[in-house]
Coordinates of C-alpha atoms and ligand atoms in Angstrom, one line a residue:
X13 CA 11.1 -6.7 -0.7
X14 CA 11.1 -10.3 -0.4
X15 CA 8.7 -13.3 -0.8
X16 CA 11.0 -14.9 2.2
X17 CA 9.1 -15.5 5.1
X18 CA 10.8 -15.2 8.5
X19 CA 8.5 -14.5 11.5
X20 CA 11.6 -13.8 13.6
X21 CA 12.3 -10.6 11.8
X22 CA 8.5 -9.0 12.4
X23 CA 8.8 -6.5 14.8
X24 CA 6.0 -5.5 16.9
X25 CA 4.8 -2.2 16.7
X26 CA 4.6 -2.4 21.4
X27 CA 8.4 -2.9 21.1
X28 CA 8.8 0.0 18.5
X29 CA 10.8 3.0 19.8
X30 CA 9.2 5.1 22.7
X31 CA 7.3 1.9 24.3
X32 CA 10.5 0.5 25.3
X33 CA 10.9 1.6 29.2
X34 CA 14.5 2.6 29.7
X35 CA 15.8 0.7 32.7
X36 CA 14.7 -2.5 31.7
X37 CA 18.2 -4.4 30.4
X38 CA 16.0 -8.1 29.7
X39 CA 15.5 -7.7 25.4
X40 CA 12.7 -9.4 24.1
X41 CA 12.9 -11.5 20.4
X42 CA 10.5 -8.4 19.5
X43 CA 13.4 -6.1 20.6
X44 CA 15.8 -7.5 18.6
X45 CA 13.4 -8.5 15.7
X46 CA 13.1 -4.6 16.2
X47 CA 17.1 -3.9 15.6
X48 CA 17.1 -6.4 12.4
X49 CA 14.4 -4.1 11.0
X50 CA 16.0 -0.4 12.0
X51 CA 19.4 -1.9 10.9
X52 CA 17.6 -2.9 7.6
X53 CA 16.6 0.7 7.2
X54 CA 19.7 2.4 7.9
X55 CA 21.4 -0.4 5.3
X56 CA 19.1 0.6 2.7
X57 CA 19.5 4.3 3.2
X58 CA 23.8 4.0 3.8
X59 CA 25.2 1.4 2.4
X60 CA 22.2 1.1 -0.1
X61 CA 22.9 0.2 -3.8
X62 CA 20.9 2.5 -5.4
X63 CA 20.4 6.1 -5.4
X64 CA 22.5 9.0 -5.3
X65 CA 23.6 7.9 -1.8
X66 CA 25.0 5.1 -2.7
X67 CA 26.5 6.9 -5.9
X68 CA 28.6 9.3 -3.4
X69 CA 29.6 6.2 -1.2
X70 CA 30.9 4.5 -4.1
X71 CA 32.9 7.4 -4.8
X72 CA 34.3 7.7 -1.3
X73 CA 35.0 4.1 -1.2
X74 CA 38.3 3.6 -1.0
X75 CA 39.4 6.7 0.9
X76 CA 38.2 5.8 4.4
X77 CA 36.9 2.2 5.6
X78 CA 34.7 4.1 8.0
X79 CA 31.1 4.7 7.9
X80 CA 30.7 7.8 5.6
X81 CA 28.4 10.3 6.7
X82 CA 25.0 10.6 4.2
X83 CA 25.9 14.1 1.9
X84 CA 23.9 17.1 3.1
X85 CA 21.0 18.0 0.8
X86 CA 22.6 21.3 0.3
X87 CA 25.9 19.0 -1.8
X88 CA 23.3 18.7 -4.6
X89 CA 22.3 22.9 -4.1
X90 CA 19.3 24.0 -7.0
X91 CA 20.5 26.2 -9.9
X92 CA 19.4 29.7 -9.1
X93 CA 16.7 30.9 -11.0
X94 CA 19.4 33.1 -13.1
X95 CA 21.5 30.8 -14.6
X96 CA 18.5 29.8 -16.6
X97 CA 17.2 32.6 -17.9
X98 CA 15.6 31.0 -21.0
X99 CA 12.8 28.8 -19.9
X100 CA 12.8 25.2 -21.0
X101 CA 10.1 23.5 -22.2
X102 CA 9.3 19.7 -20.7
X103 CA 11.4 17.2 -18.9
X104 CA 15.0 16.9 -20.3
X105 CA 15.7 13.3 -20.6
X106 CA 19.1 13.7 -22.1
X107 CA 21.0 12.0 -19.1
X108 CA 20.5 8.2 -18.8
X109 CA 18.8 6.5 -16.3
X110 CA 20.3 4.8 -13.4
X111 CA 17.0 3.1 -12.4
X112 CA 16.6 -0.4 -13.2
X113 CA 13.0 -1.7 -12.7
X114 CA 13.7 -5.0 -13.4
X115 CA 16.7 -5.9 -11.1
X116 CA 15.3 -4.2 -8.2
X117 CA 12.6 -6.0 -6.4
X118 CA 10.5 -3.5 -4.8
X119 CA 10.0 -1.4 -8.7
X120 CA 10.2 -4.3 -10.3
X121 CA 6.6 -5.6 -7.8
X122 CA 5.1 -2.1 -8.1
X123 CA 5.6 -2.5 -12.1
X124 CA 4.4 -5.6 -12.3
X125 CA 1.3 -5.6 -9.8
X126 CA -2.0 -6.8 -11.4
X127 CA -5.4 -7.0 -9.9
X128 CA -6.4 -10.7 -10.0
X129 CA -10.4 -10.4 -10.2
X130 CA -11.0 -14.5 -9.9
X131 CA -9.5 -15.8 -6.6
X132 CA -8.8 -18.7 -5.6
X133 CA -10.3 -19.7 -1.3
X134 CA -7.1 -19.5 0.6
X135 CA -6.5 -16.2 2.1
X136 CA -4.0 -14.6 4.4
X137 CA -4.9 -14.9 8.1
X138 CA -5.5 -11.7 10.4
X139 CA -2.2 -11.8 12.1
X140 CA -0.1 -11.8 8.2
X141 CA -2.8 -8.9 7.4
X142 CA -2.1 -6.9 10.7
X143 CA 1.8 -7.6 9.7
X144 CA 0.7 -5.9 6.1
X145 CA -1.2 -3.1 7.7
X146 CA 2.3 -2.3 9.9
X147 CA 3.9 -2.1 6.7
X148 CA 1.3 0.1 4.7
X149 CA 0.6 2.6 7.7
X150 CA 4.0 3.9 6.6
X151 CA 2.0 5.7 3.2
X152 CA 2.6 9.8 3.1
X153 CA 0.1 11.2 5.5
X154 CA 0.1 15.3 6.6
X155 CA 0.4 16.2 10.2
X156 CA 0.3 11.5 10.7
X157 CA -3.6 11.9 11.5
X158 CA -4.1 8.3 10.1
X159 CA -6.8 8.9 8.4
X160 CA -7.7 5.3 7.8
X161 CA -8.7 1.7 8.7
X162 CA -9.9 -1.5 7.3
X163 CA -12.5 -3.6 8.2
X164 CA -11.8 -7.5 7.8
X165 CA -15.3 -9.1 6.1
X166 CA -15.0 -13.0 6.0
X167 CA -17.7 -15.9 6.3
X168 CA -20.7 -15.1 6.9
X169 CA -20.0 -11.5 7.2
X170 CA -19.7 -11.2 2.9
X171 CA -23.6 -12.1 3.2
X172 CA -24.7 -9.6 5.4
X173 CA -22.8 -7.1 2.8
X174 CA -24.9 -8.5 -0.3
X175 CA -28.2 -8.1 2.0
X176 CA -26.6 -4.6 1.9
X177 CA -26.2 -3.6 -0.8
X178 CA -29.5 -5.3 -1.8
X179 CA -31.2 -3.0 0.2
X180 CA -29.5 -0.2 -0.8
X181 CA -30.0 -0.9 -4.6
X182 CA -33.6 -1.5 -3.8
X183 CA -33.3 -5.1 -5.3
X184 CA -36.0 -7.7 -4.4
X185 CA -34.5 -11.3 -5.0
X186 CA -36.4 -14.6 -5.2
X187 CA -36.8 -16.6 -2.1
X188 CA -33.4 -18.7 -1.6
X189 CA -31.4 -16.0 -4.3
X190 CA -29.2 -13.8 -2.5
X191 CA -26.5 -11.2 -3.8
X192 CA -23.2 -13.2 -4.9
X193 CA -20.9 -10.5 -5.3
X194 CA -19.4 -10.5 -2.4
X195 CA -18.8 -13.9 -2.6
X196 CA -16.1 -13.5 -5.0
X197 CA -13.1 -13.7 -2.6
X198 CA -13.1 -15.3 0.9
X199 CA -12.0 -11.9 2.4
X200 CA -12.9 -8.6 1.6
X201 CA -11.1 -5.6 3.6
X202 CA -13.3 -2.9 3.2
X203 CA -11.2 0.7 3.3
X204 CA -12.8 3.2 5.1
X205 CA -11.5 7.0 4.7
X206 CA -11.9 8.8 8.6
X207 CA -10.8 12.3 8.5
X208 CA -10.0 14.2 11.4
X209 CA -11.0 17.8 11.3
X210 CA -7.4 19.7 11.1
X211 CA -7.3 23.5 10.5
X212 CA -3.9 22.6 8.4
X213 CA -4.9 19.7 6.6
X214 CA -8.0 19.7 4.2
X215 CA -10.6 16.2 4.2
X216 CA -9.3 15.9 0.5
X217 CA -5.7 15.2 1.6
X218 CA -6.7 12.5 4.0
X219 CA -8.9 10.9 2.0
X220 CA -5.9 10.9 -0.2
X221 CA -3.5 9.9 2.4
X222 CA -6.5 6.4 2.9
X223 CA -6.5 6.0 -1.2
X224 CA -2.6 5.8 -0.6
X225 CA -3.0 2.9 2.6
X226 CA -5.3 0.6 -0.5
X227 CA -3.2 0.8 -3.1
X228 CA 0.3 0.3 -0.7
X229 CA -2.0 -2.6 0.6
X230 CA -3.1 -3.6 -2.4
X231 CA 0.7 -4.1 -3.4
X232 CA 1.8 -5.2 0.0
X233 CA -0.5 -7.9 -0.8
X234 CA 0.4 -8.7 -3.9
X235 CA 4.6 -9.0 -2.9
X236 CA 3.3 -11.5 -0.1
X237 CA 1.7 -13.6 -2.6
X238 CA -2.1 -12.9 -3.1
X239 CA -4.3 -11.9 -5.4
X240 CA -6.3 -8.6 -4.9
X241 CA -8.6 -6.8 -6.7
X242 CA -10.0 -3.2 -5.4
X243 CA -13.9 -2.7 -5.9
X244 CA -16.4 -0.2 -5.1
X245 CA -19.3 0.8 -7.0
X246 CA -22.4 3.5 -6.5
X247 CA -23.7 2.3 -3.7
X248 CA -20.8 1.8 -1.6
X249 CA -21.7 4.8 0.1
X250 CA -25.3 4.4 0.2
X251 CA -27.0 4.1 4.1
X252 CA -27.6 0.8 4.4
X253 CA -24.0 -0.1 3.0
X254 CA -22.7 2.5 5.3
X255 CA -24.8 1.5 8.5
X256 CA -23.3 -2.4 8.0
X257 CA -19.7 -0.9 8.3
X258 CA -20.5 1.0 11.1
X259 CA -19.0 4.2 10.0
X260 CA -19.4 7.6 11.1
X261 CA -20.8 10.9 9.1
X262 CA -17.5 12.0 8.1
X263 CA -16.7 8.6 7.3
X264 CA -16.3 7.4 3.3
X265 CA -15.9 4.0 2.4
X266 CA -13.9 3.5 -0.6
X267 CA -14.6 0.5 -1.6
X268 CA -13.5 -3.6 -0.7
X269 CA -10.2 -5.2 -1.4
X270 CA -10.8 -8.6 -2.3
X271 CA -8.4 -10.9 -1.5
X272 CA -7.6 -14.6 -2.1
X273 CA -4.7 -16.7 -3.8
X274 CA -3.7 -16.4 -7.4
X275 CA -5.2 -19.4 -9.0
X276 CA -2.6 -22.0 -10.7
X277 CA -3.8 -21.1 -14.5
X278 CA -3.1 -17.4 -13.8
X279 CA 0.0 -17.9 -12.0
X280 CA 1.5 -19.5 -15.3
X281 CA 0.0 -16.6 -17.1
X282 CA 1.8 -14.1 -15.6
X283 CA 4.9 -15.9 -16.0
X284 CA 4.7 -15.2 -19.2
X285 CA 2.5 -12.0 -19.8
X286 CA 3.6 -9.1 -21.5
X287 CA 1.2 -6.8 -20.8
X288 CA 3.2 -3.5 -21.8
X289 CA 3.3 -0.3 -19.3
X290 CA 2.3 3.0 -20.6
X291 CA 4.1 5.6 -22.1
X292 CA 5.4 7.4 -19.0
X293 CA 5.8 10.2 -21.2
X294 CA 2.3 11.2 -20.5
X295 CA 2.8 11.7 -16.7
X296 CA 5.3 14.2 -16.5
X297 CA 6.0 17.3 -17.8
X298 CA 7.4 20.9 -16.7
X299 CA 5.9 23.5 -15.4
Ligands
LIG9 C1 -11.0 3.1 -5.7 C2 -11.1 2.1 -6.8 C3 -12.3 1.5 -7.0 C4 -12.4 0.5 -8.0 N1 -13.6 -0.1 -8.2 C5 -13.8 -1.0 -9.2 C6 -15.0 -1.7 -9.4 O1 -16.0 -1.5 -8.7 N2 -15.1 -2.6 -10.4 C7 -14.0 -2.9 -11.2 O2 -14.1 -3.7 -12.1 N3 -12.8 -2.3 -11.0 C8 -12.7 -1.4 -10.0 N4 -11.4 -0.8 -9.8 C9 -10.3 -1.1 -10.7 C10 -9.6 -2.4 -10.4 O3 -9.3 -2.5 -9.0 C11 -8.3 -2.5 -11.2 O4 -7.4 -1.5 -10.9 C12 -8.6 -2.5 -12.7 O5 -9.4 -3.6 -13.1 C13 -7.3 -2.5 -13.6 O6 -6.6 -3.6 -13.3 P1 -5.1 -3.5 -12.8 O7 -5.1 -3.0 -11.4 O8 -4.5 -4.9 -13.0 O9 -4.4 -2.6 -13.8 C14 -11.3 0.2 -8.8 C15 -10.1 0.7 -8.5 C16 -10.0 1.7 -7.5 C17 -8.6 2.3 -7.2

């Protein structure tokens, strides 16, 4: 990923595969913003430089100058059962590592991500979040029901919330107080979990599938340069809360990004923060 903007490389998701009618020889800049982006994909995946792909390329290298073919999942085949007879207990980390989360950029944002909870009033307009969402609706999703959606809250909009959630906290404020916390960012995209019913696919995994959309978001965000912090809180779900958004019965909403620049002071911060990541150790473990 890269903080480099170019418009000219967006493709539009009209343009995107099956839209296109055959027939038609005029290419639009969305066409070929479209080829930029596939040949990206194919480039990261073939000629990539990391991952066993590119391991196995490096090793052909040499022999042929064509374009080698990816290695079959079957190259790499799973011992059978029988050749390990003794069971093993946990991970074996005797092999080193070929993952480098600093040099590359898109481990190295994931790593690094923090929630900013004071923003500063700029924000990204709807067309750089509708880019983001294009990116993001590309999270793990069973049977692609797209179970999700955000709901852009700005101006005016962020006090209609607070009157919400007033009246679903059953909070009587003095005349000319209203509820400031959802003034704390300019632009709050609630996330809204909408399952479909699906014999196959159980309202836990979609509702996972929409936890997965905020927090690719949530980094998205973060890669293009803003500050986000995910809230929620007991009454998110509460009828008043829920009437505002509009959402229906099978509908949860799980909570408000809150989104605006990364002041100056914290900027500097993180330039030099060390804030240390857990022991992965904890995470993973055999069966
Ligand atoms: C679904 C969800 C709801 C959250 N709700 C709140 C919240 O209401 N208040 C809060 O302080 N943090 C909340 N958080 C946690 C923050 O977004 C943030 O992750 C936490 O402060 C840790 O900071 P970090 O993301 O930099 O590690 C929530 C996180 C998630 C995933």
């Amino acid at each position: 990923m890269s903080k480099h903007k170019d418009s000219g490389e967006h493709y539009s998701a009209k343009k995107h595969s099956s839209s296109k009618k055959p027939g038609k020889g005029k290419r639009s800049q969305g066409d070929d913003a479209c080829e930029v982006t596939k040949g990206r994909v194919r480039s990261h995946f073939l000629d990539g430089e990391t991952g066993p792909w590119a391991k196995k390329l490096a090793e052909q290298s040499g022999d042929s100058n064509e374009q080698s073919t990816p290695p079959e999942p079957s190259e790499s085949p799973a011992q059978p059962a029988s050749a390990h007879p003794e069971r093993r207990h946990g991970p074996d980390y005797s092999a080193p590592s070929s993952i480098d989360i600093v040099a590359d950029p898109v481990l190295h944002a994931i790593a690094t991500r923090r929630s900013i909870s004071k923003l500063d009033p700029e924000t990204p307009n709807d067309s750089d979040l509708r880019e983001l969402i294009r990116t993001v609706s590309s999270v793990a999703d069973h049977k692609g029901l797209k179970p999700w959606r955000f709901i852009i809250i700005r101006g005016d909009d962020r006090h209609r919330l607070g009157e919400a959630l007033d009246e679903a906290g059953e909070v009587q404020r003095k005349p000319g107080k209203i509820n400031e916390k959802p003034l704390r960012a300019q632009l709050l995209l609630a996330l809204v979990a909408s399952p479909q019913h699906n014999p196959k696919v159980p309202e836990w995994e979609q509702q996972a599938t929409a936890a997965g959309a905020g927090h690719l978001l949530e980094l998205a965000l973060w890669q293009a340069g803003w500050g986000v912090m995910w809230r929620s809180g007991k009454l998110a779900n509460e009828p008043a809360v829920r009437r505002l958004h509009r959402l229906q019965e099978n509908e949860l909403l799980m909570g408000w990004l809150y989104i605006g620049a990364v002041p100056e002071r914290y900027r500097q911060r993180l330039a030099t923060s060390t804030r240390p990541l857990p022991d992965p150790v904890q995470f993973l473990d055999t069966l």
